[in-house]
XYZ file of C-alpha atoms in Angstrom:
706
model
C 90.806 12.250 -12.489
C 88.987 10.325 -9.800
C 89.708 11.249 -6.199
C 91.634 8.525 -4.324
C 90.333 7.485 -0.926
C 92.447 5.976 1.862
C 92.052 2.248 2.587
C 88.710 1.519 4.226
C 88.866 0.127 7.749
C 86.369 -2.568 8.676
C 84.409 -3.127 11.845
C 84.118 -6.496 13.567
C 80.514 -6.711 12.407
C 81.594 -6.267 8.784
C 84.297 -8.918 9.123
C 81.895 -11.345 10.785
C 79.245 -10.736 8.118
C 81.868 -11.358 5.429
C 82.859 -14.651 7.051
C 79.194 -15.643 7.217
C 78.646 -14.761 3.558
C 81.725 -16.792 2.606
C 80.359 -19.845 4.424
C 83.216 -19.864 6.945
C 80.819 -19.653 9.911
C 77.104 -20.228 10.380
C 74.475 -17.701 11.444
C 74.462 -18.752 15.094
C 78.242 -18.484 15.359
C 78.113 -15.081 13.687
C 75.654 -13.898 16.336
C 77.884 -15.250 19.095
C 80.978 -13.559 17.661
C 79.161 -10.234 17.388
C 78.356 -10.479 21.099
C 82.017 -11.214 21.878
C 83.031 -8.176 19.820
C 80.545 -5.887 21.569
C 81.484 -6.985 25.092
C 85.244 -7.289 24.717
C 85.342 -11.059 25.094
C 88.653 -12.624 24.081
C 86.936 -15.628 22.522
C 86.445 -13.525 19.384
C 88.958 -14.826 16.799
C 91.679 -12.268 16.115
C 90.983 -12.465 12.373
C 87.493 -11.086 12.970
C 88.486 -8.238 15.281
C 87.718 -4.889 13.673
C 90.103 -2.019 13.074
C 87.539 0.739 12.552
C 88.435 2.525 15.782
C 86.148 3.302 18.722
C 82.513 2.432 18.076
C 79.724 4.245 19.842
C 77.677 1.179 20.703
C 76.055 -2.044 19.552
C 72.430 -3.191 19.390
C 73.375 -6.854 19.399
C 71.677 -7.856 22.672
C 68.257 -6.835 21.361
C 68.918 -9.161 18.425
C 70.043 -11.948 20.772
C 66.818 -11.662 22.750
C 64.763 -11.744 19.561
C 66.492 -14.954 18.381
C 67.140 -16.598 21.733
C 64.415 -19.242 21.543
C 65.807 -20.562 18.230
C 69.403 -20.950 19.449
C 71.062 -24.202 20.466
C 71.376 -25.076 24.146
C 75.158 -24.607 24.054
C 74.885 -21.147 22.503
C 72.172 -20.149 24.972
C 74.441 -21.141 27.845
C 77.341 -19.162 26.388
C 75.175 -16.091 25.860
C 73.310 -16.169 29.172
C 75.849 -13.993 31.075
C 75.529 -11.319 28.380
C 71.804 -11.008 29.044
C 72.492 -9.868 32.607
C 73.286 -6.335 33.676
C 76.801 -5.864 35.095
C 75.346 -5.433 38.599
C 73.899 -8.953 38.567
C 76.126 -11.750 39.862
C 77.211 -14.042 37.050
C 77.061 -11.359 34.358
C 79.568 -10.943 31.565
C 81.768 -8.518 33.555
C 82.786 -11.433 35.794
C 83.729 -13.837 33.007
C 87.338 -14.964 32.918
C 87.192 -14.642 29.122
C 86.492 -10.928 29.465
C 89.544 -9.265 27.919
C 89.831 -6.768 30.752
C 89.822 -9.546 33.346
C 92.482 -11.374 31.342
C 94.933 -8.626 32.181
C 94.704 -9.513 35.874
C 94.082 -13.247 35.947
C 95.456 -16.168 33.967
C 93.198 -19.023 33.142
C 91.530 -21.130 30.516
C 88.981 -19.910 28.018
C 86.136 -21.334 30.076
C 83.208 -19.298 31.324
C 83.796 -19.671 35.060
C 83.131 -16.433 36.886
C 85.387 -14.398 39.122
C 84.212 -13.082 42.508
C 81.267 -10.689 42.385
C 82.034 -7.097 41.403
C 80.765 -4.518 43.900
C 79.303 -1.199 42.748
C 79.016 2.373 44.036
C 75.763 4.099 43.015
C 75.214 7.818 42.337
C 71.686 9.054 41.646
C 71.088 11.818 39.134
C 69.251 14.881 40.391
C 66.849 15.573 37.515
C 67.003 12.325 35.589
C 65.330 9.066 36.493
C 68.632 7.247 36.266
C 71.636 6.197 38.330
C 75.356 6.034 37.578
C 77.197 3.000 39.005
C 80.942 2.403 38.988
C 83.083 -0.447 40.310
C 84.595 -0.314 43.787
C 87.774 -1.871 42.421
C 88.156 1.078 40.028
C 88.237 4.245 42.153
C 89.814 6.014 39.186
C 86.346 6.016 37.602
C 84.788 8.109 40.393
C 85.531 11.430 38.694
C 84.116 10.245 35.395
C 81.014 9.018 37.197
C 80.389 12.535 38.509
C 80.839 14.025 35.025
C 78.395 11.502 33.605
C 75.861 12.252 36.344
C 75.937 15.935 35.416
C 75.707 15.050 31.724
C 72.785 12.776 32.511
C 70.836 15.607 34.137
C 71.390 17.928 31.154
C 70.686 15.233 28.567
C 67.553 14.007 30.327
C 66.017 17.478 30.475
C 66.704 18.326 26.837
C 65.940 14.965 25.248
C 62.777 14.076 27.159
C 61.543 17.599 26.472
C 62.162 17.212 22.756
C 60.736 13.697 22.364
C 57.934 14.377 24.879
C 58.480 11.009 26.516
C 60.825 9.216 28.936
C 62.590 5.854 28.782
C 60.593 2.838 29.878
C 61.119 2.241 33.601
C 63.850 -0.206 34.537
C 62.165 -3.325 35.913
C 63.389 -6.893 36.044
C 66.056 -8.679 38.035
C 68.189 -9.340 34.960
C 68.723 -5.600 34.621
C 69.923 -5.153 38.188
C 66.814 -3.185 39.123
C 67.296 -1.375 42.439
C 63.560 -1.102 42.963
C 63.295 2.547 41.950
C 62.511 2.089 38.241
C 65.525 4.179 37.249
C 67.681 3.407 34.226
C 71.087 2.190 35.427
C 74.318 3.318 33.803
C 77.300 1.058 34.514
C 80.882 2.246 34.209
C 83.144 -0.703 33.528
C 86.165 -1.392 31.334
C 85.224 -3.417 28.275
C 88.392 -3.595 26.223
C 91.780 -2.010 25.948
C 91.822 0.767 23.345
C 94.624 0.467 20.837
C 94.526 -3.329 20.789
C 91.512 -3.658 18.560
C 88.119 -2.123 17.919
C 86.564 -0.758 21.100
C 82.932 -0.195 22.050
C 82.330 3.194 23.664
C 78.909 2.807 25.225
C 75.841 0.633 24.779
C 72.152 0.787 25.605
C 71.239 -2.856 26.152
C 67.572 -3.142 25.285
C 65.297 -5.870 26.601
C 63.895 -6.369 23.131
C 63.062 -4.887 19.764
C 59.800 -3.215 20.740
C 59.003 -0.716 23.467
C 61.376 -1.858 26.173
C 63.592 -1.000 29.073
C 67.267 -1.799 29.439
C 70.522 -0.589 30.944
C 73.526 1.367 29.692
C 77.202 0.470 29.888
C 80.031 2.981 29.550
C 83.440 1.608 28.686
C 85.946 3.275 31.002
C 88.839 1.481 29.322
C 88.263 3.990 26.550
C 89.746 7.370 27.508
C 87.423 10.340 27.671
C 89.728 11.984 25.137
C 88.709 9.367 22.541
C 84.955 9.694 23.022
C 83.776 12.447 25.339
C 81.803 10.926 28.230
C 79.160 13.641 27.965
C 78.496 12.815 24.323
C 78.294 9.127 25.160
C 75.662 9.818 27.805
C 73.591 11.902 25.367
C 73.919 9.193 22.711
C 72.879 6.265 24.902
C 70.080 8.143 26.619
C 68.701 8.962 23.163
C 68.628 5.204 22.498
C 66.777 4.573 25.750
C 64.177 7.191 24.829
C 63.634 6.082 21.223
C 63.276 2.488 22.467
C 60.180 3.623 24.360
C 58.311 4.309 21.104
C 58.058 0.624 20.296
C 59.967 0.806 17.018
C 62.437 -1.813 15.959
C 65.806 -1.262 17.586
C 66.576 -4.437 15.687
C 66.099 -5.034 12.021
C 65.209 -2.063 9.878
C 65.575 0.680 12.489
C 69.125 -0.053 13.572
C 70.588 2.572 11.241
C 68.064 5.167 12.379
C 68.712 4.310 16.019
C 72.395 5.140 15.628
C 71.733 8.193 13.465
C 69.339 9.544 16.091
C 71.870 8.832 18.838
C 74.493 10.996 17.128
C 71.883 13.665 16.408
C 71.106 13.607 20.148
C 74.770 14.333 20.895
C 74.596 17.537 18.880
C 71.194 18.480 20.244
C 72.451 18.293 23.830
C 76.101 19.304 23.394
C 76.584 21.345 20.206
C 79.625 23.042 21.735
C 81.646 19.799 21.936
C 80.023 17.799 19.148
C 82.551 15.830 17.078
C 80.498 15.062 13.934
C 80.990 11.344 14.375
C 80.573 9.451 11.117
C 80.006 12.561 8.983
C 83.225 12.235 7.006
C 82.515 8.611 6.098
C 78.907 9.364 5.198
C 79.837 12.260 2.944
C 82.791 10.561 1.307
C 80.693 7.729 -0.132
C 77.394 9.280 -1.263
C 76.499 6.302 -3.453
C 75.749 4.236 -0.344
C 72.010 4.193 0.451
C 70.860 6.205 3.449
C 70.121 3.173 5.632
C 73.460 1.417 5.006
C 75.022 -0.135 8.102
C 78.745 -0.822 8.013
C 79.819 0.232 11.490
C 80.257 3.925 10.668
C 77.868 5.039 7.881
C 74.828 4.733 10.142
C 76.383 7.194 12.592
C 77.006 9.713 9.823
C 73.367 9.359 8.754
C 72.617 11.790 11.595
C 73.144 14.420 8.885
C 69.720 13.564 7.494
C 68.116 14.363 10.850
C 70.377 17.400 11.180
C 68.988 18.566 7.836
C 65.372 17.961 8.900
C 65.992 19.961 12.066
C 67.880 22.931 10.631
C 67.559 22.739 6.852
C 63.814 22.502 6.333
C 63.711 23.488 9.307
C 61.230 21.124 10.950
C 62.747 19.466 14.060
C 59.420 17.928 15.075
C 59.765 15.560 12.098
C 62.367 13.581 14.058
C 59.950 12.961 16.909
C 57.097 12.160 14.501
C 59.253 9.583 12.713
C 59.867 7.778 15.996
C 56.241 8.069 17.071
C 55.361 6.181 13.881
C 58.158 3.624 14.195
C 55.787 0.697 14.599
C 55.779 0.780 10.788
C 58.167 -2.086 10.038
C 59.912 -0.369 7.116
C 61.886 2.630 8.358
C 62.038 4.272 4.929
C 58.311 3.898 4.302
C 57.772 5.429 7.738
C 59.978 8.452 6.984
C 58.393 9.008 3.577
C 54.938 8.833 5.135
C 55.804 11.411 7.784
C 57.342 13.752 5.197
C 54.214 13.476 3.063
C 51.850 13.904 5.997
C 53.676 17.083 6.995
C 53.403 18.482 3.448
C 57.076 18.088 2.539
C 56.461 15.858 -0.468
C 58.143 12.703 0.807
C 61.590 11.546 -0.236
C 60.891 12.658 -3.812
C 61.058 16.319 -2.772
C 63.258 16.160 0.313
C 66.023 13.823 -0.877
C 67.372 16.104 -3.660
C 67.450 18.970 -1.160
C 69.355 16.895 1.397
C 72.020 15.655 -1.002
C 72.554 19.221 -2.204
C 73.378 20.225 1.386
C 75.786 17.287 1.511
C 78.024 18.876 -1.113
C 79.252 20.840 1.901
C 81.684 23.117 0.120
C 81.316 26.210 -2.000
C 78.630 27.398 -2.364
C 77.008 25.136 0.251
C 78.149 26.110 3.749
C 75.081 25.355 5.869
C 76.609 22.524 7.908
C 79.511 24.773 8.830
C 77.160 27.582 9.838
C 74.994 25.279 11.928
C 77.925 23.491 13.533
C 80.747 26.069 13.668
C 83.538 23.956 15.126
C 87.034 24.434 13.705
C 87.231 20.876 12.387
C 86.085 20.867 8.778
C 84.612 17.969 6.890
C 83.854 17.862 3.206
C 82.619 15.438 0.632
C 85.020 14.055 -1.939
C 83.197 14.325 -5.247
C 84.015 12.257 -8.269
C 86.063 14.325 -10.652
C 85.080 14.085 -14.294
C 86.640 11.029 -15.863
C 88.274 10.549 -19.251
C 88.937 14.207 -19.941
C 90.520 14.332 -23.380
C 91.875 17.350 -25.232
C 91.463 16.538 -28.900
C 94.494 16.089 -31.119
C 94.014 19.460 -32.798
C 94.052 21.148 -29.351
C 91.042 23.232 -30.352
C 88.379 21.305 -28.450
C 88.072 18.845 -25.595
C 85.570 16.347 -24.292
C 84.963 14.965 -20.804
C 82.785 11.871 -20.489
C 81.727 10.108 -17.300
C 83.215 6.698 -17.918
C 83.173 4.077 -16.623
C 79.662 4.918 -15.556
C 78.347 3.850 -12.167
C 74.795 2.793 -11.281
C 72.866 4.903 -8.799
C 71.464 3.099 -5.762
C 68.258 4.006 -3.962
C 68.489 6.994 -1.610
C 71.960 7.865 -2.791
C 73.649 10.453 -4.973
C 76.573 11.088 -7.280
C 78.462 14.360 -7.574
C 80.529 15.655 -10.471
C 82.807 18.676 -10.370
C 83.341 20.020 -13.877
C 85.627 22.838 -14.918
C 86.433 24.189 -18.381
C 89.872 22.732 -18.979
C 90.992 24.711 -22.060
C 89.705 28.151 -21.113
C 87.656 27.843 -24.282
C 84.782 30.055 -25.348
C 81.994 27.522 -25.906
C 80.955 24.886 -23.350
C 78.192 22.304 -23.708
C 76.822 20.111 -20.913
C 74.844 17.076 -22.044
C 72.491 15.380 -19.575
C 72.530 11.626 -20.084
C 70.877 10.757 -16.764
C 67.308 11.744 -17.558
C 67.708 11.724 -21.354
C 69.409 9.400 -23.807
C 72.572 11.244 -24.808
C 74.611 10.040 -27.766
C 76.474 11.032 -30.930
C 74.672 10.524 -34.224
C 74.694 11.694 -37.832
C 71.932 14.231 -38.424
C 69.931 14.915 -41.561
C 71.439 18.109 -42.941
C 74.067 18.705 -45.618
C 77.090 16.439 -45.159
C 75.231 14.443 -42.444
C 77.482 15.735 -39.655
C 77.815 13.786 -36.421
C 76.347 15.807 -33.562
C 75.580 15.381 -29.897
C 71.994 14.191 -29.739
C 69.480 13.849 -26.957
C 66.147 12.060 -27.023
C 63.649 11.221 -24.264
C 64.198 7.968 -22.431
C 62.231 4.886 -23.359
C 59.162 4.363 -21.206
C 60.875 1.434 -19.487
C 63.659 3.751 -18.282
C 61.579 6.736 -17.247
C 61.327 7.387 -13.520
C 60.446 10.335 -11.340
C 63.012 9.383 -8.690
C 66.097 10.648 -10.566
C 66.831 14.351 -10.195
C 69.641 16.377 -11.779
C 70.665 19.683 -10.219
C 73.507 22.074 -10.934
C 75.510 24.551 -8.884
C 77.144 27.123 -11.154
C 80.073 29.450 -10.627
C 79.837 32.148 -13.284
C 82.184 35.110 -13.590
C 83.576 34.618 -10.088
C 80.241 34.137 -8.320
C 78.408 31.006 -7.242
C 74.666 30.839 -7.518
C 73.122 30.396 -4.092
C 72.458 26.719 -3.649
C 68.853 27.329 -2.608
C 68.486 28.600 -6.172
C 70.216 25.586 -7.687
C 69.400 25.006 -11.331
C 67.023 22.099 -11.791
C 68.161 20.304 -14.921
C 66.147 17.096 -14.709
C 64.031 18.280 -17.647
C 66.938 19.822 -19.574
C 68.636 17.648 -22.160
C 71.567 20.048 -22.496
C 72.843 23.413 -21.299
C 75.250 25.600 -23.282
C 77.498 28.402 -22.084
C 79.125 31.169 -24.078
C 82.100 32.066 -21.917
C 82.785 35.145 -24.062
C 79.902 36.764 -22.195
C 80.324 37.763 -18.562
C 76.883 36.445 -17.600
C 77.765 32.994 -19.016
C 81.461 32.845 -18.119
C 81.345 29.428 -16.503
C 84.235 28.718 -14.141
C 82.970 25.671 -12.308
C 79.966 23.396 -12.476
C 78.818 20.913 -9.838
C 76.307 18.348 -11.077
C 74.322 16.507 -8.403
C 72.366 13.423 -9.431
C 70.088 11.932 -6.780
C 67.821 8.908 -6.573
C 64.846 9.235 -4.224
C 63.733 5.616 -4.751
C 63.062 3.978 -1.367
C 60.452 1.256 -1.824
C 62.578 -1.161 -3.846
C 65.961 -1.362 -2.135
C 67.324 -3.781 -4.710
C 66.615 -1.449 -7.606
C 69.479 0.553 -9.085
C 69.312 3.115 -11.846
C 71.612 2.486 -14.794
C 72.401 5.589 -16.872
C 72.888 5.364 -20.620
C 76.122 5.241 -22.605
C 76.910 8.880 -21.834
C 75.654 9.790 -18.329
C 77.152 13.215 -18.796
C 79.332 14.964 -21.336
C 81.154 18.272 -21.085
C 82.359 19.489 -24.476
C 84.512 22.569 -24.844
C 85.658 24.453 -27.933
C 87.742 27.554 -28.542
C 85.225 28.810 -31.131
C 84.055 32.295 -30.179
C 80.391 32.823 -29.485
C 79.809 36.343 -28.229
C 79.833 38.692 -31.199
C 81.566 38.852 -34.568
C 82.553 42.052 -36.369
C 84.124 42.790 -39.712
C 83.489 43.397 -43.379
C 81.725 41.581 -46.190
C 81.378 42.453 -49.849
C 79.682 41.159 -52.950
C 81.113 42.035 -56.376
C 79.193 41.127 -59.530
C 81.179 41.747 -62.700
C 79.146 41.823 -65.908
C 80.787 41.014 -69.215
C 79.382 44.222 -70.630
C 81.347 46.192 -68.038
C 78.889 46.865 -65.244
C 80.002 46.332 -61.640
C 77.330 45.706 -59.046
C 78.467 45.731 -55.415
C 77.105 45.364 -51.916
C 79.400 46.277 -49.057
C 78.745 45.873 -45.343
C 79.318 49.006 -43.299
C 79.880 48.736 -39.480
C 78.828 45.091 -39.676
C 78.393 42.940 -36.576
C 76.862 39.520 -35.931
C 74.999 39.000 -32.663
C 73.499 35.848 -31.215
C 69.846 35.249 -31.918
C 69.415 33.686 -28.479
C 71.393 32.485 -25.477
C 70.062 29.032 -26.339
C 72.298 26.921 -28.522
C 71.265 26.310 -32.116
C 69.656 22.917 -32.493
C 67.654 20.850 -34.908
C 65.147 18.024 -34.526
C 66.568 14.541 -34.181
C 64.027 11.722 -33.996
C 61.760 12.803 -31.124
C 64.527 14.835 -29.519
C 67.179 17.283 -30.573
C 70.705 17.634 -31.930
C 72.930 20.451 -30.675
C 74.861 22.381 -33.323
C 76.252 25.697 -32.130
C 74.932 29.263 -32.209
C 72.819 31.294 -34.628
C 73.682 34.924 -35.348
C 71.935 37.773 -37.153
C 73.682 40.743 -38.726
C 73.342 44.382 -37.810
C 74.693 47.387 -39.640
C 74.194 48.913 -43.048
C 74.715 47.470 -46.500
C 75.777 50.059 -49.083
C 74.962 48.958 -52.598
C 75.787 50.403 -55.970
C 75.558 49.467 -59.627
C 77.194 51.256 -62.559
C 78.088 50.294 -66.093
C 76.856 48.725 -69.274
C 74.551 45.770 -69.185
C 72.808 43.610 -71.779
C 71.722 44.887 -74.267
C 74.763 47.152 -74.827
C 72.573 50.187 -75.243
C 71.486 49.902 -71.598
C 73.263 51.131 -68.506
C 72.834 50.281 -64.835
C 73.221 53.158 -62.442
C 72.154 53.534 -58.829
C 73.225 53.675 -55.185
C 71.569 53.095 -51.850
C 71.613 51.393 -48.453
C 69.641 48.623 -46.769
C 69.509 47.233 -43.251
C 71.917 44.310 -42.825
C 69.551 42.547 -40.414
C 67.035 41.798 -43.118
C 67.088 38.110 -43.983
C 70.505 37.378 -42.459
C 71.550 34.256 -40.594
C 74.914 32.729 -39.727
C 75.404 29.456 -37.834
C 78.687 28.502 -36.190
C 79.064 24.815 -35.385
C 80.612 25.292 -31.940
C 79.410 22.003 -30.480
C 80.062 19.365 -33.124
C 82.561 16.732 -31.949
C 85.893 16.160 -33.612
C 85.543 13.945 -36.679
C 82.196 15.433 -37.634
C 82.009 16.585 -41.267
C 81.137 20.112 -40.111
C 83.565 20.217 -37.188
C 84.740 23.835 -36.664
C 82.825 25.099 -39.683
C 80.136 27.707 -40.215
C 77.513 28.545 -42.770
C 75.221 31.401 -43.597
C 73.701 33.783 -46.071
C 72.446 37.339 -45.967
C 70.330 39.519 -48.196
C 67.578 42.079 -48.070
C 63.832 41.631 -48.465
C 62.785 43.197 -50.698
C 66.204 43.278 -52.380
C 67.837 46.498 -53.562
C 66.928 47.204 -57.204
C 69.581 48.759 -59.485
C 67.802 50.951 -62.070
C 68.550 50.280 -65.740
C 68.161 52.985 -68.391
C 68.379 52.295 -72.120
C 69.206 54.448 -75.148
C 68.229 51.945 -77.791
C 66.754 52.183 -81.266
C 64.149 50.954 -81.394
C 63.469 51.856 -77.726
C 63.497 49.054 -75.151
C 62.718 48.926 -71.470
C 64.753 46.725 -69.117
C 63.671 45.910 -65.551
C 65.909 46.894 -62.629
C 68.474 44.348 -61.474
C 67.736 42.805 -58.019
C 70.629 42.311 -55.595
C 69.342 39.350 -53.632
C 72.361 38.310 -51.568
C 75.239 40.270 -50.115
C 76.987 37.338 -48.377
C 77.079 33.549 -48.769
C 79.418 31.244 -46.818
C 79.609 28.217 -49.069
C 82.776 27.080 -50.825
C 82.861 26.127 -54.484
C 82.614 22.441 -53.583
C 79.619 23.401 -51.445
C 81.522 22.648 -48.248
C 81.215 25.050 -45.349
C 84.282 27.199 -44.557
C 86.485 26.596 -41.526
C 86.862 28.836 -38.515
C 90.457 29.869 -37.793
C 92.696 27.846 -35.501
C 92.303 30.298 -32.641
C 88.517 30.145 -32.953
C 88.306 33.898 -33.451
C 88.638 34.425 -37.212
C 86.316 33.735 -40.135
C 87.472 34.826 -43.555
C 86.988 33.633 -47.090
C 86.341 34.292 -50.752
C 84.208 32.369 -53.194
C 83.270 32.902 -56.827
C 84.774 34.953 -59.652
C 82.094 36.654 -61.734
C 79.872 36.725 -58.668
C 82.371 37.037 -55.857
C 81.814 37.126 -52.101
C 84.598 38.094 -49.708
C 84.476 38.497 -45.947
C 86.611 38.860 -42.866
C 84.965 38.522 -39.455
C 86.777 38.690 -36.119
C 85.450 37.784 -32.692
C 84.960 40.924 -30.640
C 86.376 39.417 -27.446
C 84.894 39.065 -23.946
C 81.763 41.071 -23.290
């Protein structure tokens, strides 16, 4: 069954974008409303207020500055206070429409300002920054001291890592105190618990290399978002803004991802994994998706670069090259330049780490906090135990397309405790069911290469296997992109599959509108109770001659063992059809022949043994689906080459010489109507008898787990 997720909460930005897409508001109004949402302005319509919980920050002012010249005069006037730092008279903190101010003063929804807010300034010791809090909020003094200490620690670690500092704070609109330091303002922005709340924001002067200021929302309790993490996050923004990349447009997701990564880099001991749960719970969203929370969880990609490859310098190199307009092209270029093979090699590795449960525990080892987070994989859909209760089939349906830089996960378990399990890969092959060209034209699972129009090198299929109680280490994950199918014989300890995790990834990044559509059967897991390890038993041939002779061949200590761990298959078009398993016999065949033969004056008489393995083959059709003409059947024949020869002696007058009688076959599994015999209901018994004059009888039993 498919895992059920809780209702998805939506940020203000998502609600505003939805209203814009529906034609309820225009683009300029949408921009204005996003500013109101970010700054806690009560002119934001209640219907557009988000419920996604505390947000870390917003990059909206950089977008406002980029679009400002194209806005109407009325919108420019409304937005002008939001372009000023809180320390500048007439800024947004003094607006009567500010939701915090509304709690203390009644008034209209105009934009008249309240008296100027006065500030107390604390300078950091090691950082080129100041912390400023309002005189009318002495309760923020303690938090200001904590943030100053956090600023010193964050500055040292982050500027050391990125090998650069934020652009100096210059310009009257940013409240510059003449010292070039970045200013951090502590001010209440909106009441938590009423609606979505912004935690902290780096307000950039523009989308290129630019300065700015930082606000910290003290209406949000430190218990909701630790002030130290907020400082690390916003200072990371100030530093990455110095590289000249686009804080707007295509780098917004990476800006937030890097901010959260910066939190862990500076404060691993209190890191809260912000956004990780959302990111992992919806792996079919592309890496660069922005929905108010996914972009924060995308820090896991940087986390992986730092500790998984491990190559932490890649993060700095990506930002040093951020003048490349396309963030994904930039990342791929850096990964290629540093010999990591671009997204094509790195993306499948990353999404494997994102499984984040057995046997993948790297995130927990790197970030050993007690709070666990794990991805919710899609369980196999449409699992159906067939009506005869002897086989079952699980098919991924309804299938889902795979977006660029995304993944899908499937957790598969044998659901009947059957012996034979077949996995069919319909992602990088065309998997289907078709009649094949052998006797009775049975329907079989078939797999052929994809048409040229469907072939791509961006789709990768990997498997994590739990066999006989042990998971394979995920660094040794099985790469199944080039495998059309994989079969398991669970009667053998080294193939006793208990759980299978299939990870399908798409490393496409250039065409963001391109999705990959799998075929009719993206994946199939077929299971049967037909045994597959080893068969043991007896077989006998009796040939009764009218003249009285009896020729026999009897298997002694007979066993059938698999030819190969690979499933038996046959060509189908330019691909293959999967049938079951091939077995060869071992043991000894005792033969004898005694009695009169034609002519009556001749007698057959002789005994001997031959090796049962000579010219023996048995095929069990373990993997044919229900309804197939050879479903649960088997076929085979066995004889010796050269065959045993029963001597014939004659006492005839006149004398005659008769050649010895060859015993070509000691076992044939074909019924009188030429159908193949059935395997027993429990999948562990094969027995039968055919013929009268030339009679074959047998009784084989599965030997059990090995």
